[in-house]
XYZ file of C-alpha atoms in Angstrom:
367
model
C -14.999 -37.664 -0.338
C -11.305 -37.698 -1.355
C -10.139 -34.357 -2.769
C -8.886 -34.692 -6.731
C -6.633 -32.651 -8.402
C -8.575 -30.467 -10.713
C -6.958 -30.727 -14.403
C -6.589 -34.359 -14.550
C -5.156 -35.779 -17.671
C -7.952 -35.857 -20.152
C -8.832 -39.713 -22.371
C -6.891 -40.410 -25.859
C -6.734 -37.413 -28.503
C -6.133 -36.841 -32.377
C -2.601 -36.737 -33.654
C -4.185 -33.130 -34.619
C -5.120 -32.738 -30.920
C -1.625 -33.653 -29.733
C 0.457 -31.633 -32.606
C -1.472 -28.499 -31.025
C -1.105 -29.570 -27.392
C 2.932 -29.959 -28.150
C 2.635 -26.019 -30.306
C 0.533 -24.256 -27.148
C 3.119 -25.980 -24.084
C 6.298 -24.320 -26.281
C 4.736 -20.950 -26.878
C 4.102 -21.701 -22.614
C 7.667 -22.319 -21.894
C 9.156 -19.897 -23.958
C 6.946 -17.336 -22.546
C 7.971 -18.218 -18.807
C 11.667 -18.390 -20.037
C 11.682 -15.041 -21.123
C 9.629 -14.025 -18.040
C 12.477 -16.138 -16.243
C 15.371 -13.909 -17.732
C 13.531 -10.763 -17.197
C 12.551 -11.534 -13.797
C 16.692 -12.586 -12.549
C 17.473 -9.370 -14.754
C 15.439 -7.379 -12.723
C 15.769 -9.057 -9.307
C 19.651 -8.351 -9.974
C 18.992 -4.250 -10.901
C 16.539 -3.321 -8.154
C 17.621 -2.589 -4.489
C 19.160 -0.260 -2.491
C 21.551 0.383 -5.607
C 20.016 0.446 -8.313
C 21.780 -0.639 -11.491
C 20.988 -0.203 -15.197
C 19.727 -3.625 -16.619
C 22.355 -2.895 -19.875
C 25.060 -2.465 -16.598
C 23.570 -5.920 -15.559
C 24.332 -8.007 -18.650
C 27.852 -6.121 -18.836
C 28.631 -7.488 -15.141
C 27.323 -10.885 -15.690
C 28.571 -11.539 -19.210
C 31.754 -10.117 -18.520
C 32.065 -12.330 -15.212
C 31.239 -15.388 -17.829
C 34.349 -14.241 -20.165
C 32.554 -12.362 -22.775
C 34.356 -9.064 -23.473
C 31.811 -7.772 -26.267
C 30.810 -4.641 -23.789
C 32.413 -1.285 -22.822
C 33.326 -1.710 -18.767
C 31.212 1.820 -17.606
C 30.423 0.265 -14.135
C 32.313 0.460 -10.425
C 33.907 -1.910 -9.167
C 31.378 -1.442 -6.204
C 28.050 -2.525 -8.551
C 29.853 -5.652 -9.881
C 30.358 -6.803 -5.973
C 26.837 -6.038 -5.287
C 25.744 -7.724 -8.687
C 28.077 -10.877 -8.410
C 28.221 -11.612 -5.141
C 25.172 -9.882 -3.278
C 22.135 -10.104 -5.544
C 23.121 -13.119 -8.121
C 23.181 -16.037 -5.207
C 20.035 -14.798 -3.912
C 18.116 -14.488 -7.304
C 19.373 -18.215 -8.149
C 18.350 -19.132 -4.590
C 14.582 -17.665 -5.261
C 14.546 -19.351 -8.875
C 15.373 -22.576 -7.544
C 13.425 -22.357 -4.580
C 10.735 -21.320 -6.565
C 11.068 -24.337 -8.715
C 11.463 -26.652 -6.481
C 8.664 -26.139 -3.909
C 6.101 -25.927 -6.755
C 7.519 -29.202 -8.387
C 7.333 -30.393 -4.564
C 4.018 -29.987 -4.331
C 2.962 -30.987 -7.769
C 3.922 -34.054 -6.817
C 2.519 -34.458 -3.478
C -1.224 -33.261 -4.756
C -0.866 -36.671 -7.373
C 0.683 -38.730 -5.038
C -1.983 -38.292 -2.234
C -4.631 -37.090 -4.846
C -5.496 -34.173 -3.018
C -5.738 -30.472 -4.214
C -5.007 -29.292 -1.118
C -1.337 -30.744 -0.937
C 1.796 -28.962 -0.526
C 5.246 -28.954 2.210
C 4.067 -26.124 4.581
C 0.098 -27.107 4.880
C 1.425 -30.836 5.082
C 3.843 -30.326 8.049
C 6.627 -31.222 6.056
C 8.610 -27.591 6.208
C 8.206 -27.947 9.541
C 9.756 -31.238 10.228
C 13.043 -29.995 7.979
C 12.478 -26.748 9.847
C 12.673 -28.390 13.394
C 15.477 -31.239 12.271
C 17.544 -27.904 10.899
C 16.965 -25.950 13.992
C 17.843 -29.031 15.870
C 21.453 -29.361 14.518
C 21.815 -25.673 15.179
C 21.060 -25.541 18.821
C 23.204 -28.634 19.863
C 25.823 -27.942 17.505
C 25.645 -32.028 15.514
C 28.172 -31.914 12.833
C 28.050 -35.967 11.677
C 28.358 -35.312 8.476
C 30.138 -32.518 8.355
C 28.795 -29.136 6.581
C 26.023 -31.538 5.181
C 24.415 -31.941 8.860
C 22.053 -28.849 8.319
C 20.392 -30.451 5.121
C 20.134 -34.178 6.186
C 18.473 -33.047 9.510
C 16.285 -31.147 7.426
C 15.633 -34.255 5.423
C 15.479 -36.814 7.844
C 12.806 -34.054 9.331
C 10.957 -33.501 6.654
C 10.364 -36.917 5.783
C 9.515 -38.276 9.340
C 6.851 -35.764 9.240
C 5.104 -36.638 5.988
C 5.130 -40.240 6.699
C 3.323 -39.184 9.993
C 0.691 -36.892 8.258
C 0.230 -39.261 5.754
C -0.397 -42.872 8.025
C -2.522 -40.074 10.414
C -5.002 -38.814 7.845
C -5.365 -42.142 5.922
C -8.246 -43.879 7.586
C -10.083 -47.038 5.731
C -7.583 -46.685 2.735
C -9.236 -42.877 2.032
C -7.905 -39.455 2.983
C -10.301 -36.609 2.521
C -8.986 -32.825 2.090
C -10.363 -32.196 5.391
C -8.164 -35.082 7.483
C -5.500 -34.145 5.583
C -5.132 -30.368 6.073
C -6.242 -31.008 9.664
C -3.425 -33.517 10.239
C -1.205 -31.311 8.514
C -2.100 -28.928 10.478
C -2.065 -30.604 14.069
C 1.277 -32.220 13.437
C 2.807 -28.809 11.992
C 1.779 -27.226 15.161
C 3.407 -29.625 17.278
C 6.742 -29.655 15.350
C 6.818 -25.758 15.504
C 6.213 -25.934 19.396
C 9.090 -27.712 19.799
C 11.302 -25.796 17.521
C 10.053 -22.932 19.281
C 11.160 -24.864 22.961
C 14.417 -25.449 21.344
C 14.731 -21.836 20.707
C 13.704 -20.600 24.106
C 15.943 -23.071 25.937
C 19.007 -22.563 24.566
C 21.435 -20.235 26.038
C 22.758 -18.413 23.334
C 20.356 -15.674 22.364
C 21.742 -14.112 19.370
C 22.077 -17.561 17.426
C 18.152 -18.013 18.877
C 17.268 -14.917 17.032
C 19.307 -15.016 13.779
C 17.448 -18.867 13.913
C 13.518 -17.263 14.388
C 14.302 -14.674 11.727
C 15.211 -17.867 9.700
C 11.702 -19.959 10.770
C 9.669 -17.294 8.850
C 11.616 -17.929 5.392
C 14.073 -15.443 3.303
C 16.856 -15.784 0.834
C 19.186 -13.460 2.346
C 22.680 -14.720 3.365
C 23.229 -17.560 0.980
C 26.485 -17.360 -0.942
C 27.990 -19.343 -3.745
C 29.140 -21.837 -1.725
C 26.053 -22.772 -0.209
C 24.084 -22.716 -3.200
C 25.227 -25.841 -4.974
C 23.008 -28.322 -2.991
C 19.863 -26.943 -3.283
C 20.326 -26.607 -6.977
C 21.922 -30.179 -7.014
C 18.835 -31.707 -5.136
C 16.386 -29.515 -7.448
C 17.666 -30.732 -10.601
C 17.537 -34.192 -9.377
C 14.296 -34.285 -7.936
C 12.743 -32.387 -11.067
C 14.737 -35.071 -13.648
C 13.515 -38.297 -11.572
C 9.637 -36.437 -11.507
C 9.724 -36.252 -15.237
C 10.729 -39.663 -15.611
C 7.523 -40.657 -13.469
C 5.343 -38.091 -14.938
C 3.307 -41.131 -16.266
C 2.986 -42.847 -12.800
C 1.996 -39.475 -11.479
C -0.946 -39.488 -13.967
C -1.889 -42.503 -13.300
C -2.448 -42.297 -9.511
C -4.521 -39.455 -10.260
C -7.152 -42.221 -11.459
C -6.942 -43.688 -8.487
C -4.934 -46.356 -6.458
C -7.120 -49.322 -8.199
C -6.862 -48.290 -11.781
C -2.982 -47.527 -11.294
C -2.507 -51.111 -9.542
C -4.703 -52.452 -12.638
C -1.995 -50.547 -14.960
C 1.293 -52.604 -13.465
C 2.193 -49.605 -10.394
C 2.676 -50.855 -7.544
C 1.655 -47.781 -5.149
C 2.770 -48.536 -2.166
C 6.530 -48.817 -3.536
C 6.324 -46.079 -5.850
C 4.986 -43.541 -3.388
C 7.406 -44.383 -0.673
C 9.993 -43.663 -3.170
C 8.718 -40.626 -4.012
C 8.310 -39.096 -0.306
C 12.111 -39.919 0.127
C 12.378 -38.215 -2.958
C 10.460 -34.981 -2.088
C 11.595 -35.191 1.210
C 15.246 -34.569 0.132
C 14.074 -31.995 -2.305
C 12.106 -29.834 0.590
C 14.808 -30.337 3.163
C 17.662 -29.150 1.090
C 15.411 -26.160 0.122
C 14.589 -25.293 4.063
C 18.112 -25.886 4.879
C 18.542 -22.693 2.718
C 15.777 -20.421 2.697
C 13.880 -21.306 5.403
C 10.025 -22.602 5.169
C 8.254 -20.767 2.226
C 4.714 -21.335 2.549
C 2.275 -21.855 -0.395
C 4.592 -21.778 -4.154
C 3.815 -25.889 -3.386
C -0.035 -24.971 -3.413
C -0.663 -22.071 -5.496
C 1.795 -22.740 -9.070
C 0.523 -25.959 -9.428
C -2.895 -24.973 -9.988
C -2.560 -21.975 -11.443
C -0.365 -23.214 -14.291
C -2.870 -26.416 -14.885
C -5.328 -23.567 -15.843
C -3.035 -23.372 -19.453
C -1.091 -26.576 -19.633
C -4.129 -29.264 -18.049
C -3.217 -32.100 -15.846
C -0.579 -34.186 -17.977
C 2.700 -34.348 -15.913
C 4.990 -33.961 -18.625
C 3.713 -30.167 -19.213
C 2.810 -29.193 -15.372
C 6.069 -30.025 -13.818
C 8.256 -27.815 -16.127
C 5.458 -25.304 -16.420
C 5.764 -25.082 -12.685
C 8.824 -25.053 -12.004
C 9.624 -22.240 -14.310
C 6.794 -20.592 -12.822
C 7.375 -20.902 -9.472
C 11.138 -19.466 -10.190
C 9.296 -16.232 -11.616
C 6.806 -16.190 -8.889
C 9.315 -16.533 -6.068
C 11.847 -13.925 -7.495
C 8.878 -11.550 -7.353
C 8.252 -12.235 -4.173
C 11.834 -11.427 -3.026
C 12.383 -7.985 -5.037
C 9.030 -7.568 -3.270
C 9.999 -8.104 0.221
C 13.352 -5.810 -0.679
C 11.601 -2.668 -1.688
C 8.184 -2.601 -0.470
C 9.050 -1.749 3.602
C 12.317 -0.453 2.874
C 15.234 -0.069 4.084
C 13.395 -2.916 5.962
C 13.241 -6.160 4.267
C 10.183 -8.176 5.153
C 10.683 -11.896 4.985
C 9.629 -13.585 1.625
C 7.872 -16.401 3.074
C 5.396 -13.349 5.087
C 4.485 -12.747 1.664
C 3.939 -16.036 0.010
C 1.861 -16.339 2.855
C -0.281 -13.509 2.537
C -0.706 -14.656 -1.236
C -1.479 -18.158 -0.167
C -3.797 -17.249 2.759
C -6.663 -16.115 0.503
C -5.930 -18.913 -2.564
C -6.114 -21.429 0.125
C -9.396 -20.370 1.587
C -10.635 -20.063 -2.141
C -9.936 -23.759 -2.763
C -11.602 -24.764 0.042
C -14.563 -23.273 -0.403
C -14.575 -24.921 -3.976
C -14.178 -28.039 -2.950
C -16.994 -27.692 -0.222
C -19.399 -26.491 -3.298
C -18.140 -29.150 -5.370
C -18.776 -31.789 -2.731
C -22.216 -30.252 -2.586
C -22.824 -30.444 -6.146
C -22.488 -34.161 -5.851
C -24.770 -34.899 -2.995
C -21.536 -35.513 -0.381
C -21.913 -34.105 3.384
């Protein structure tokens, strides 16, 4: 049986209903916003140095212009503040954000709960198409190569998982994981042949250290696309929030509504694609924020699109933040890689969802 997203949008309510709806998703964003600030504030105070949150603000307001503060810090903190910990803390949010919007998105468009870029292969077809550029040195485009390999990657590999696990017009959760799965494998042989046959070893190993996800190394000037293709990909998503509902009725009922599915969902894989290759180009795969936010913040917001994909993406910026101050302090001076942790987070929550859907399926009848 084909795999629904739980949460689906629920029939017509009451202008009462809908007042209350509208008063519970602020009180939800506002909560996540302040979680948001408190999260960066934090992720930009803990480390190696640590600095007061009040010497936070001070550093960041004053960097913005605002002079309202007495200047107690070194010059030392502000470096480590402004140019150390702030690109990596806006790298995590947006990350964060995008990979949960990501795979949002890709659990309505191929109505399965069990959808997101690293189960689907799709990380690992940016992964390899970023790797690839690295090893032979392609520069086409110029310091854009990196991210439209990743693209070009990511998006030949979801079109393959996709025409692989859709058999008689149906993909179950099963075929879908499994082709995920299968084809992910494949890709990350390769990358890994790439890796081994190339002759310059320390570029090999700064590139595995990469394969397993972190945030470490970006910079201001490397930031900007990421962000740019976040932004974008969230706007456009919002815009379609009501086609994304209605495919989660099913292909017939949206056809019956005026989509047309085929057209709208190949738009939307280019459109994810970009998102999730700009977003490996520069952190690396990050396994499960795709899988885990979405459902998660369904549990308070339901299945409309219009609440879930902000809800998500400001969760997924908290979540993934975490996950980095995490992977700073909790081996160190030894930084574990934040996509080792996502993973070990995701592991268990992916298992869990299987085994619901097997008792669901069971609950109906379906072998």
């Amino acid at each position: 049986m084909t795999g629904t997203v739980t949460g689906a949008p629920a029939g017509p309510v009451s202008a009462k209903g809908r007042e209350e709806g509208r008063t519970a998703m602020t009180g939800v964003l506002l909560v996540l916003a302040v979680l948001l600030v408190a999260s960066a504030t934090a992720g930009l105070a803990i480390g190696s140095v640590r600095v007061p949150p009040g010497q936070v603000w001070g550093i960041v307001t004053h960097a913005l212009g605002a002079d309202w503060t007495r200047q107690d810090w070194s010059g030392a903190r502000e470096t480590i503040v402004l140019d150390v910990r702030a690109p990596r803390v806006l790298l995590g949010a947006v990350t964060g954000a995008g990979l949960a919007v990501v795979g949002t998105a890709l659990q309505a468009l191929v109505r399965n709960p069990l959808a997101e870029p690293y189960l689907l292969g799709v990380s690992s077809g940016a992964s390899l198409g970023a790797v690839a550029v690295i090893v032979f040195g392609v520069s086409v485009v110029g310091p854009l190569s990196l991210s439209a390999a990743a693209f070009a990657g990511a998006l030949g590999a979801l079109l393959l998982v996709y025409s692989t696990a859709r058999t008689g017009g149906r993909i179950t959760s099963t075929r879908l994981v499994l082709s995920g799965v299968a084809i992910a494998s494949v890709l990350t042989a390769v990358l890994n042949l790439l890796l081994l046959t190339t002759d310059r070893g320390n570029e090999a190993r700064a590139v595995l250290a990469w394969t397993l996800g972190g945030l470490g190394g970006v910079n201001w000037d490397t930031l900007w696309l990421p962000g740019l293709a976040v932004l974008l990909g969230i706007g456009v998503l919002l815009v379609q929030a009501r086609n994304l509902n209605l495919l989660l009725a099913g292909e017939e009922a949206a056809t019956t509504m005026g989509l047309d599915v085929a057209r709208f969902r190949a738009r939307m894989f280019v459109l994810l694609s970009l998102v999730t290759g700009a977003l490996v180009a520069a952190a690396g795969p990050i396994g499960f924020v795709g899988l885990m936010l979405p459902h998660i913040v369904r549990l308070f917001v339901g299945g409309e699109h219009r609440r879930v994909l902000p809800t998500a993406a400001l969760a997924g910026a908290v979540f993934l933040i975490w996950a980095d101050i995490a992977a700073r302090t909790v081996a160190a001076p030894l930084e574990i890689p934040v996509g080792v942790l996502t993973a070990l987070c995701g592991g268990p929550f992916f298992l869990w969802l299987m085994r619901r859907d097997a008792r669901r399926n069971t609950d109906r009848g379906v072998a």
